[in-house]
Amino acid sequence: DTSDLDLVIRTPDAAPLDLFALDDFIEALRDSTVPILIQVFDWRRIPRAFHAEILKAHVELWRGAAAGAPDPVATTAPTVGDG
């Protein structure tokens, strides 16, 4: 399967994302009415070789967090092989 949008979530302090929260988020996207296929990745769990490519062509979608939580940043990642 290929996605219409690759979404990479990272925290500025490089802390790993809570896997249960990430899984809940992915499930919520799957159950939503969003009309495209979205794949979600944790920045710390993707190969480092992708980091430079993502940083060259990413779009920041959201920055923020609940009080006391790490400040997550959601970015779209270019699909490998795109332009």
Short mmCIF file of C-alpha atoms in Angstrom, two decimals:
data_model
loop_
_atom_site.label_atom_id
_atom_site.label_comp_id
_atom_site.label_asym_id
_atom_site.label_seq_id
_atom_site.Cartn_x
_atom_site.Cartn_y
_atom_site.Cartn_z
CA ASP A 1 0.00 0.00 0.00
CA THR A 2 1.11 3.53 -0.70
CA SER A 3 -0.24 6.52 1.12
CA ASP A 4 -1.57 9.82 -0.12
CA LEU A 5 0.16 11.55 2.81
CA ASP A 6 3.09 10.51 4.99
CA LEU A 7 2.90 12.18 8.39
CA VAL A 8 5.96 12.21 10.63
CA ILE A 9 5.55 13.17 14.27
CA ARG A 10 8.57 14.30 16.26
CA THR A 11 9.24 15.95 19.57
CA PRO A 12 11.72 18.83 19.78
CA ASP A 13 13.48 17.19 22.73
CA ALA A 14 13.86 13.95 20.71
CA ALA A 15 11.81 11.97 23.21
CA PRO A 16 10.14 8.91 21.74
CA LEU A 17 6.39 9.10 21.31
CA ASP A 18 4.18 7.05 23.58
CA LEU A 19 3.34 3.98 21.47
CA PHE A 20 -0.17 3.69 22.91
CA ALA A 21 -0.95 7.33 22.07
CA LEU A 22 0.53 6.92 18.60
CA ASP A 23 -1.54 3.78 18.02
CA ASP A 24 -4.69 5.58 19.23
CA PHE A 25 -3.97 8.45 16.82
CA ILE A 26 -3.45 6.07 13.89
CA GLU A 27 -6.67 4.24 14.74
CA ALA A 28 -8.58 7.54 14.96
CA LEU A 29 -7.32 8.49 11.49
CA ARG A 30 -8.37 5.10 10.14
CA ASP A 31 -11.85 5.51 11.64
CA SER A 32 -12.22 9.11 10.46
CA THR A 33 -13.86 10.43 7.34
CA VAL A 34 -10.59 11.83 6.00
CA PRO A 35 -10.83 10.88 2.32
CA ILE A 36 -7.13 10.02 1.84
CA LEU A 37 -4.81 7.30 3.10
CA ILE A 38 -2.44 8.71 5.74
CA GLN A 39 0.57 6.83 7.08
CA VAL A 40 1.93 8.04 10.43
CA PHE A 41 5.52 7.60 11.60
CA ASP A 42 7.50 8.44 14.72
CA TRP A 43 10.60 10.48 13.79
CA ARG A 44 12.74 8.44 16.19
CA ARG A 45 11.65 5.15 14.67
CA ILE A 46 12.29 5.86 10.98
CA PRO A 47 15.74 5.24 9.49
CA ARG A 48 18.12 8.17 9.97
CA ALA A 49 18.77 8.12 6.23
CA PHE A 50 15.28 9.60 5.74
CA HIS A 51 15.78 12.51 8.18
CA ALA A 52 17.77 14.73 5.78
CA GLU A 53 15.29 14.17 2.93
CA ILE A 54 12.34 14.95 5.17
CA LEU A 55 13.98 18.11 6.52
CA LYS A 56 14.64 19.35 2.96
CA ALA A 57 11.00 19.15 1.89
CA HIS A 58 8.75 18.96 4.93
CA VAL A 59 5.74 21.10 5.76
CA GLU A 60 5.01 21.74 9.41
CA LEU A 61 1.33 21.14 10.08
CA TRP A 62 1.08 21.71 13.80
CA ARG A 63 3.20 22.64 16.81
CA GLY A 64 1.89 22.39 20.34
CA ALA A 65 1.11 20.17 23.26
CA ALA A 66 -1.00 19.78 26.34
CA ALA A 67 0.39 21.28 29.53
CA GLY A 68 3.31 19.25 30.81
CA ALA A 69 3.54 17.07 27.70
CA PRO A 70 6.39 17.08 25.18
CA ASP A 71 5.87 19.57 22.36
CA PRO A 72 5.14 17.36 19.33
CA VAL A 73 5.62 18.63 15.81
CA ALA A 74 3.67 17.03 12.98
CA THR A 75 5.18 17.32 9.53
CA THR A 76 4.46 15.82 6.18
CA ALA A 77 7.30 13.89 4.67
CA PRO A 78 8.12 13.73 0.98
CA THR A 79 7.45 10.29 -0.42
CA VAL A 80 10.66 8.56 -1.40
CA GLY A 81 11.03 8.96 -5.13
CA ASP A 82 9.02 12.19 -5.31
CA GLY A 83 10.46 15.03 -7.32
#
